[in-house]
Coordinates of N, CA and C in Angstrom, one line a residue:
M239 N 128.7 81.3 61.5 CA 127.7 81.5 62.6 C 128.3 81.0 63.9
F240 N 128.9 79.9 63.9 CA 129.5 79.3 65.1 C 130.5 80.3 65.7
E241 N 131.4 80.9 64.9 CA 132.4 81.8 65.4 C 131.7 83.1 65.9
Q242 N 130.6 83.5 65.3 CA 129.9 84.7 65.8 C 129.3 84.5 67.2
I243 N 128.8 83.3 67.4 CA 128.2 83.0 68.7 C 129.2 82.9 69.7
I244 N 130.3 82.3 69.4 CA 131.4 82.2 70.3 C 131.9 83.6 70.7
N245 N 132.1 84.5 69.8 CA 132.5 85.8 70.0 C 131.5 86.5 70.9
S246 N 130.2 86.3 70.7 CA 129.2 87.0 71.5 C 129.2 86.5 72.9
L247 N 129.5 85.2 73.1 CA 129.6 84.7 74.5 C 130.8 85.3 75.2
S248 N 131.9 85.4 74.4 CA 133.1 85.9 75.0 C 132.9 87.4 75.4
Q249 N 132.2 88.2 74.6 CA 131.9 89.5 74.9 C 130.9 89.7 76.1
S250 N 130.2 88.6 76.3 CA 129.2 88.6 77.4 C 129.8 88.2 78.8
G251 N 131.1 87.9 78.7 CA 131.8 87.6 80.0 C 131.9 86.1 80.3
W252 N 131.6 85.2 79.3 CA 131.6 83.8 79.5 C 133.0 83.3 79.4
K253 N 133.4 82.3 80.2 CA 134.7 81.7 80.1 C 134.6 80.5 79.1
L254 N 135.4 80.5 78.1 CA 135.4 79.5 77.0 C 136.6 78.6 77.1
V255 N 136.3 77.3 76.9 CA 137.4 76.3 76.9 C 137.2 75.4 75.7
D256 N 138.3 75.3 74.9 CA 138.3 74.5 73.7 C 138.4 73.0 74.1
L257 N 137.5 72.2 73.5 CA 137.4 70.8 73.8 C 137.8 70.0 72.5
E258 N 137.7 68.7 72.5 CA 138.0 67.9 71.4 C 137.0 68.1 70.3
G259 N 137.5 67.9 69.0 CA 136.6 68.0 67.9 C 136.1 69.4 67.6
K260 N 136.8 70.4 68.0 CA 136.4 71.8 67.8 C 135.1 72.2 68.6
W261 N 134.9 71.4 69.6 CA 133.8 71.8 70.5 C 134.3 72.7 71.6
V262 N 133.3 73.5 72.1 CA 133.7 74.5 73.1 C 132.7 74.5 74.3
S263 N 133.2 74.6 75.5 CA 132.4 74.8 76.7 C 132.4 76.2 77.1
A264 N 131.2 76.7 77.6 CA 131.1 78.1 78.0 C 130.4 78.1 79.4
T265 N 131.1 78.8 80.3 CA 130.5 78.9 81.7 C 130.6 80.4 82.1
H266 N 129.7 80.7 83.1 CA 129.8 82.1 83.6 C 129.7 82.1 85.1
E267 N 130.5 82.9 85.7 CA 130.7 82.9 87.2 C 129.4 83.1 87.9
S268 N 128.4 83.8 87.3 CA 127.2 84.1 88.0 C 126.1 83.1 87.7
L269 N 126.4 82.0 87.0 CA 125.4 81.0 86.7 C 125.8 79.6 87.1
N270 N 124.9 78.8 87.4 CA 125.2 77.4 87.7 C 124.7 76.5 86.5
R271 N 124.8 77.1 85.3 CA 124.3 76.5 84.1 C 125.4 76.7 83.1
G272 N 125.8 75.6 82.4 CA 126.8 75.7 81.4 C 126.4 75.3 80.0
L273 N 127.1 75.8 79.0 CA 126.8 75.5 77.6 C 128.0 74.7 77.0
I274 N 127.6 73.8 76.1 CA 128.6 73.1 75.3 C 128.2 73.3 73.8
L275 N 129.1 73.7 73.0 CA 128.7 74.0 71.6 C 129.6 73.3 70.6
G276 N 129.0 72.8 69.5 CA 129.8 72.1 68.5 C 129.0 71.7 67.3
N277 N 129.7 71.1 66.4 CA 129.1 70.7 65.1 C 128.5 69.2 65.2
L278 N 127.4 69.0 64.5 CA 126.8 67.6 64.5 C 127.8 66.6 64.0
S279 N 128.6 66.9 63.1 CA 129.6 66.0 62.5 C 130.6 65.5 63.5
E280 N 130.8 66.3 64.5 CA 131.8 66.0 65.6 C 131.2 65.6 66.9
L281 N 129.9 65.3 66.9 CA 129.2 65.0 68.1 C 129.8 63.8 68.8
P282 N 130.2 64.0 70.1 CA 130.9 62.9 70.8 C 129.9 61.8 71.2
T283 N 130.5 60.7 71.7 CA 129.6 59.6 72.2 C 129.2 59.9 73.6
E284 N 129.9 60.7 74.3 CA 129.5 61.1 75.7 C 130.1 62.4 76.1
F285 N 129.5 63.1 77.1 CA 130.0 64.4 77.6 C 130.6 64.3 79.0
T286 N 130.6 63.2 79.6 CA 131.0 63.1 81.0 C 132.3 63.6 81.3
E287 N 133.3 63.3 80.5 CA 134.7 63.8 80.7 C 134.8 65.3 80.6
W288 N 134.0 65.9 79.8 CA 134.0 67.3 79.6 C 133.4 68.1 80.8
I289 N 132.4 67.5 81.4 CA 131.7 68.3 82.4 C 132.1 67.9 83.8
R290 N 132.9 66.8 84.0 CA 133.3 66.3 85.3 C 134.0 67.4 86.1
P291 N 134.9 68.2 85.5 CA 135.6 69.2 86.3 C 134.7 70.3 86.9
Y292 N 133.5 70.5 86.4 CA 132.7 71.6 86.9 C 131.7 71.1 87.9
N293 N 132.1 71.0 89.1 CA 131.2 70.6 90.2 C 130.1 71.6 90.5
D294 N 130.3 72.8 90.2 CA 129.4 73.9 90.6 C 128.3 74.1 89.5
I295 N 128.4 73.4 88.4 CA 127.4 73.5 87.3 C 126.4 72.4 87.5
S296 N 125.1 72.8 87.7 CA 124.1 71.8 87.9 C 123.4 71.3 86.7
K297 N 123.5 72.2 85.6 CA 122.8 71.8 84.4 C 123.6 72.2 83.2
W298 N 123.6 71.3 82.2 CA 124.4 71.6 81.0 C 123.4 71.5 79.8
D299 N 123.6 72.5 78.9 CA 122.8 72.5 77.6 C 123.8 72.4 76.5
V300 N 123.6 71.5 75.6 CA 124.5 71.3 74.5 C 123.8 71.8 73.2
L301 N 124.5 72.8 72.6 CA 124.0 73.3 71.3 C 124.7 72.6 70.2
V302 N 123.9 71.9 69.4 CA 124.5 71.1 68.3 C 124.2 71.8 67.0
F303 N 125.2 72.3 66.3 CA 125.0 73.0 65.1 C 124.9 72.0 63.9
C304 N 123.8 72.2 63.1 CA 123.5 71.3 62.0 C 123.5 72.1 60.7
P305 N 124.6 72.4 60.1 CA 124.6 73.3 58.9 C 123.9 72.7 57.7
E306 N 123.9 71.3 57.7 CA 123.2 70.7 56.5 C 121.8 70.2 56.9
G307 N 121.3 70.7 58.0 CA 120.0 70.3 58.4 C 120.0 69.0 59.2
I308 N 118.8 68.6 59.7 CA 118.7 67.4 60.5 C 117.3 66.9 60.4
D309 N 117.1 65.6 60.3 CA 115.8 65.0 60.4 C 115.4 64.7 61.8
S310 N 114.3 65.2 62.2 CA 113.9 65.1 63.7 C 113.8 63.6 64.1
S311 N 113.7 62.7 63.2 CA 113.7 61.3 63.5 C 115.1 60.8 64.0
H312 N 116.1 61.5 63.7 CA 117.5 61.1 64.0 C 117.8 61.5 65.5
L313 N 117.0 62.4 66.1 CA 117.3 62.9 67.4 C 117.4 61.8 68.5
K314 N 116.7 60.8 68.3 CA 116.6 59.7 69.4 C 117.8 58.7 69.2
Q315 N 118.6 58.9 68.2 CA 119.6 57.9 67.9 C 120.7 57.9 69.0
R316 N 120.9 59.1 69.6 CA 121.9 59.2 70.6 C 121.3 59.8 71.9
R317 N 121.5 59.2 73.0 CA 121.0 59.7 74.2 C 122.1 60.0 75.2
F318 N 121.9 61.1 75.9 CA 123.0 61.5 76.8 C 122.3 61.8 78.2
P319 N 122.4 61.0 79.1 CA 121.7 61.2 80.4 C 122.1 62.5 81.1
D320 N 121.1 63.2 81.6 CA 121.3 64.4 82.4 C 121.8 65.5 81.5
I321 N 121.7 65.4 80.2 CA 122.2 66.4 79.3 C 121.0 66.9 78.4
Q322 N 120.8 68.2 78.3 CA 119.8 68.7 77.4 C 120.4 69.2 76.1
L323 N 120.0 68.5 75.0 CA 120.6 68.9 73.7 C 119.6 69.8 73.0
W324 N 120.2 70.6 72.2 CA 119.4 71.5 71.3 C 120.0 71.4 69.9
Y325 N 119.3 70.8 69.0 CA 119.8 70.6 67.6 C 119.3 71.8 66.8
W326 N 120.3 72.6 66.3 CA 119.9 73.7 65.5 C 120.0 73.4 64.0
D327 N 118.9 73.2 63.4 CA 118.9 73.0 62.0 C 119.1 74.3 61.3
M328 N 120.3 74.6 60.9 CA 120.7 75.9 60.3 C 120.2 76.0 58.9
L329 N 119.8 74.9 58.3 CA 119.4 74.9 56.9 C 117.9 75.5 56.8
R330 N 117.1 75.1 57.8 CA 115.7 75.5 57.9 C 115.4 76.5 59.0
G331 N 116.4 76.7 59.9 CA 116.2 77.6 61.0 C 115.4 77.1 62.1
N332 N 115.3 75.7 62.2 CA 114.5 75.1 63.3 C 115.4 74.7 64.5
L333 N 114.9 74.7 65.7 CA 115.6 74.3 66.9 C 114.9 73.2 67.5
F334 N 115.5 72.0 67.6 CA 114.9 70.8 68.2 C 115.5 70.5 69.5
P335 N 114.8 70.6 70.6 CA 115.3 70.2 71.9 C 115.1 68.7 72.1
F336 N 116.1 68.1 72.7 CA 116.0 66.7 73.0 C 116.8 66.4 74.3
P337 N 116.1 65.8 75.3 CA 114.6 65.5 75.2 C 113.8 66.7 75.2
P338 N 112.5 66.6 74.7 CA 111.6 67.7 74.6 C 111.5 68.5 75.9
T339 N 111.5 69.8 75.7 CA 111.4 70.7 76.9 C 110.8 72.0 76.5
N340 N 110.1 72.7 77.4 CA 109.5 74.0 77.1 C 110.4 75.1 77.7
D341 N 111.6 74.8 78.0 CA 112.5 75.9 78.6 C 112.7 77.0 77.5
P342 N 112.3 78.2 77.8 CA 112.4 79.3 76.9 C 113.8 80.0 76.9
L343 N 114.7 79.7 77.8 CA 115.9 80.4 78.0 C 116.9 80.2 76.8
I344 N 117.1 79.0 76.5 CA 118.1 78.7 75.4 C 117.7 79.3 74.1
P345 N 116.5 79.1 73.7 CA 116.1 79.7 72.4 C 116.2 81.3 72.4
R346 N 116.0 81.9 73.6 CA 116.1 83.3 73.7 C 117.6 83.7 73.6
W347 N 118.4 82.9 74.3 CA 119.9 83.2 74.3 C 120.4 83.0 72.9
L348 N 120.0 81.9 72.2 CA 120.5 81.7 70.9 C 120.1 82.8 69.9
K349 N 118.9 83.3 70.0 CA 118.5 84.3 69.2 C 119.3 85.6 69.4
Q350 N 119.6 85.9 70.6 CA 120.5 87.1 70.9 C 121.9 86.9 70.4
L351 N 122.4 85.7 70.7 CA 123.8 85.4 70.2 C 123.9 85.4 68.7
A352 N 123.0 84.9 68.0 CA 123.0 84.9 66.6 C 123.0 86.3 66.0
S353 N 122.3 87.2 66.7 CA 122.3 88.6 66.2 C 123.5 89.4 66.6
G354 N 124.4 88.7 67.3 CA 125.6 89.4 67.7 C 125.5 90.2 69.0
K355 N 124.4 90.1 69.7 CA 124.2 90.8 71.0 C 124.6 90.0 72.2
P356 N 125.1 90.7 73.2 CA 125.4 89.9 74.5 C 124.1 89.4 75.0
I357 N 124.2 88.2 75.7 CA 123.0 87.6 76.3 C 122.8 88.1 77.7
F358 N 121.5 88.2 78.1 CA 121.1 88.5 79.4 C 121.2 87.3 80.3
L359 N 121.8 87.5 81.4 CA 122.1 86.4 82.3 C 120.9 86.2 83.3
G360 N 120.7 85.0 83.7 CA 119.6 84.7 84.7 C 118.5 84.0 83.9
E361 N 117.5 83.5 84.7 CA 116.4 82.7 84.1 C 115.4 83.6 83.5
K362 N 115.4 84.9 83.8 CA 114.4 85.8 83.3 C 115.1 86.9 82.6
S363 N 114.5 87.4 81.5 CA 115.1 88.5 80.8 C 114.8 89.8 81.6
P364 N 115.6 90.8 81.5 CA 115.4 92.0 82.3 C 114.1 92.6 81.9
Q365 N 113.4 93.2 82.9 CA 112.2 93.9 82.7 C 112.4 95.2 82.0
K366 N 111.6 95.5 81.0 CA 111.7 96.7 80.4 C 111.3 97.9 81.3
I367 N 112.0 98.9 81.2 CA 111.7 100.1 82.1 C 110.4 100.7 81.5
S368 N 109.4 100.7 82.3 CA 108.1 101.3 81.9 C 108.1 102.8 82.3
F369 N 107.6 103.6 81.3 CA 107.5 105.0 81.5 C 106.2 105.3 82.3
Q370 N 106.4 106.1 83.3 CA 105.2 106.5 84.1 C 105.0 108.0 83.9
P371 N 103.9 108.4 83.3 CA 103.6 109.8 83.1 C 103.2 110.5 84.3
Y372 N 104.1 110.7 85.3 CA 103.7 111.3 86.5 C 103.2 112.8 86.4
L373 N 103.8 113.5 85.4 CA 103.4 114.9 85.2 C 102.0 114.9 84.7
T374 N 101.6 114.0 83.8 CA 100.2 113.9 83.3 C 99.3 113.6 84.5
Y375 N 99.6 112.6 85.3 CA 98.8 112.3 86.4 C 98.6 113.5 87.4
T376 N 99.7 114.3 87.6 CA 99.6 115.4 88.5 C 98.7 116.5 87.9
L377 N 98.8 116.8 86.6 CA 97.9 117.8 86.0 C 96.5 117.3 86.0
I378 N 96.2 116.1 85.8 CA 94.8 115.6 85.9 C 94.3 115.8 87.3
G379 N 95.1 115.4 88.3 CA 94.7 115.6 89.6 C 94.4 117.0 90.0
L380 N 95.3 118.0 89.5 CA 95.1 119.4 89.8 C 93.8 119.9 89.1
N381 N 93.5 119.5 87.9 CA 92.3 119.9 87.2 C 91.1 119.4 87.9
L382 N 91.1 118.2 88.4 CA 89.9 117.6 89.1 C 89.7 118.4 90.4
I383 N 90.7 118.6 91.2 CA 90.6 119.3 92.4 C 90.1 120.7 92.2
Y384 N 90.7 121.4 91.2 CA 90.3 122.8 90.9 C 88.8 122.8 90.5
F385 N 88.4 121.9 89.7 CA 87.0 121.8 89.2 C 86.0 121.6 90.4
L386 N 86.4 120.7 91.3 CA 85.5 120.4 92.4 C 85.4 121.6 93.3
I387 N 86.4 122.3 93.5 CA 86.4 123.6 94.3 C 85.4 124.6 93.6
M388 N 85.5 124.7 92.3 CA 84.6 125.6 91.6 C 83.2 125.1 91.7
V389 N 82.9 123.8 91.6 CA 81.6 123.3 91.8 C 81.1 123.7 93.2
Y390 N 81.9 123.5 94.2 CA 81.5 123.8 95.6 C 81.2 125.3 95.7
A391 N 81.9 126.1 94.9 CA 81.6 127.6 95.0 C 80.4 128.0 94.2
G392 N 79.8 127.1 93.5 CA 78.5 127.4 92.8 C 78.5 127.1 91.3
L393 N 79.6 126.6 90.7 CA 79.6 126.3 89.3 C 78.7 125.1 89.0
H394 N 77.9 125.1 88.0 CA 77.0 124.0 87.7 C 77.7 123.0 86.8
L395 N 77.4 121.7 87.1 CA 78.0 120.6 86.3 C 77.6 120.7 84.9
F396 N 76.3 121.1 84.6 CA 75.8 121.2 83.2 C 75.3 122.6 83.0
P397 N 76.1 123.5 82.7 CA 75.7 124.9 82.5 C 74.6 125.0 81.4
N398 N 73.8 126.0 81.6 CA 72.8 126.3 80.6 C 72.4 127.8 80.7
A399 N 71.5 128.2 79.9 CA 71.2 129.7 79.8 C 70.7 130.2 81.2
S400 N 70.0 129.4 81.9 CA 69.5 129.9 83.2 C 70.5 130.0 84.3
T401 N 71.7 129.3 84.1 CA 72.7 129.4 85.1 C 73.9 130.2 84.6
E402 N 73.8 130.9 83.5 CA 74.9 131.6 82.9 C 75.5 132.6 83.8
T403 N 74.7 133.4 84.4 CA 75.2 134.5 85.3 C 76.0 134.0 86.4
I404 N 75.5 133.0 87.1 CA 76.2 132.4 88.2 C 77.5 131.8 87.8
D405 N 77.4 131.0 86.7 CA 78.6 130.3 86.2 C 79.7 131.3 85.8
Q406 N 79.3 132.4 85.1 CA 80.3 133.3 84.7 C 81.0 134.0 85.9
G407 N 80.2 134.2 86.9 CA 80.8 134.8 88.2 C 81.8 133.9 88.8
V408 N 81.5 132.6 88.9 CA 82.4 131.7 89.5 C 83.7 131.5 88.6
L409 N 83.5 131.5 87.3 CA 84.7 131.4 86.4 C 85.6 132.6 86.5
I410 N 85.0 133.8 86.6 CA 85.9 135.0 86.8 C 86.6 135.0 88.1
Q411 N 85.8 134.5 89.1 CA 86.4 134.5 90.5 C 87.6 133.6 90.6
F412 N 87.5 132.5 89.8 CA 88.6 131.5 89.9 C 89.7 131.6 88.9
G413 N 89.6 132.8 88.1 CA 90.8 133.1 87.3 C 90.6 132.9 85.8
A414 N 89.3 133.0 85.3 CA 89.1 132.9 83.9 C 89.8 134.0 83.1
K415 N 90.2 133.7 81.9 CA 90.9 134.6 81.1 C 90.0 135.7 80.6
V416 N 90.1 136.9 81.2 CA 89.3 138.1 80.8 C 90.3 139.2 80.5
N417 N 90.4 139.6 79.2 CA 91.4 140.5 78.7 C 91.5 141.8 79.5
T418 N 90.3 142.4 79.8 CA 90.3 143.7 80.5 C 90.9 143.5 81.9
L419 N 90.6 142.4 82.6 CA 91.2 142.1 83.9 C 92.7 141.8 83.8
I420 N 93.1 141.2 82.8 CA 94.5 140.9 82.6 C 95.3 142.2 82.4
Q421 N 94.7 143.1 81.5 CA 95.3 144.4 81.3 C 95.4 145.3 82.5
A422 N 94.5 145.0 83.4 CA 94.4 145.8 84.7 C 95.4 145.2 85.7
G423 N 96.1 144.2 85.4 CA 97.1 143.7 86.3 C 96.9 142.2 86.7
G424 N 95.9 141.6 86.2 CA 95.6 140.2 86.6 C 96.3 139.2 85.7
V425 N 97.6 139.4 85.6 CA 98.4 138.5 84.7 C 98.4 137.1 85.1
W426 N 98.1 136.8 86.4 CA 98.0 135.5 86.9 C 96.9 134.6 86.2
R427 N 96.0 135.4 85.6 CA 94.9 134.7 84.9 C 95.4 133.9 83.7
L428 N 96.5 134.3 83.1 CA 97.1 133.5 82.0 C 97.4 132.1 82.4
F429 N 97.7 131.9 83.7 CA 98.0 130.6 84.2 C 96.8 129.9 84.7
T430 N 96.0 130.5 85.5 CA 94.8 129.9 86.1 C 93.8 129.5 85.1
S431 N 93.8 130.2 84.0 CA 92.8 129.9 83.0 C 92.9 128.5 82.4
T432 N 94.1 127.9 82.5 CA 94.4 126.6 82.0 C 93.6 125.5 82.9
F433 N 93.2 125.9 84.1 CA 92.4 125.0 84.9 C 90.9 125.2 84.9
I434 N 90.5 126.2 84.1 CA 89.1 126.6 84.1 C 88.4 125.6 83.1
H435 N 87.3 125.1 83.6 CA 86.4 124.2 82.7 C 85.0 124.6 82.9
I436 N 84.2 124.8 81.8 CA 82.8 125.2 81.9 C 82.0 124.0 81.9
G437 N 81.9 123.3 83.0 CA 81.0 122.1 83.2 C 81.8 120.8 83.1
I438 N 81.1 119.8 83.4 CA 81.7 118.4 83.5 C 82.1 117.9 82.1
I439 N 81.3 118.3 81.1 CA 81.6 117.8 79.7 C 82.9 118.4 79.2
H440 N 83.0 119.7 79.4 CA 84.3 120.4 79.1 C 85.5 119.7 79.8
L441 N 85.3 119.4 81.0 CA 86.4 118.8 81.8 C 86.8 117.5 81.2
I442 N 85.8 116.6 81.0 CA 86.0 115.3 80.5 C 86.8 115.3 79.2
F443 N 86.3 116.1 78.2 CA 87.0 116.2 76.9 C 88.4 116.7 77.0
N444 N 88.6 117.7 77.9 CA 90.0 118.2 78.0 C 90.9 117.2 78.7
L445 N 90.4 116.5 79.7 CA 91.3 115.4 80.3 C 91.6 114.3 79.4
Y446 N 90.6 113.9 78.5 CA 90.8 112.9 77.6 C 91.8 113.3 76.5
A447 N 91.8 114.5 76.1 CA 92.8 115.0 75.1 C 94.2 115.0 75.7

């Protein structure tokens, strides 16, 4: 797993430097945050010498791999000022930050690295591209406008037997599908009939569908 994560970092454009005890530092030119990775059995007594050359890195996160697991009570045995440690209990799959922190970035990075995927840089993950159904909105708007014009021309919102003659006249006037008229040359009715609605209830159900 350690080698896989190192490879993922390399593929993500991170600069890797081998340190003592098979530890590795990882930095990226676009970040002021660095990573140090290694095994719990080789945990050094301090990290000062390793991070001193990096004046442009303001924060370091240390990922400590614990292949045989770790007891959370052991976390306080070693303290490293200004260093955020992350103990990864690989036996149980737990990640222990010390000192405690709610920073979501490292857990997200580690999950991506462990899956072999390049990590997204920056404090925030990229926003998913949301699909906007512009064509649907356009058709809804056209249907509403067409219906309002028909109502203005005399179409009733709630047609009934007493308004049937008037409503049929408006529907035909605005392009209702009438086979005899289509055969007579009104081919355009094949298109306009898609915007014809017999009352508000008909319109609502069609727009909902």
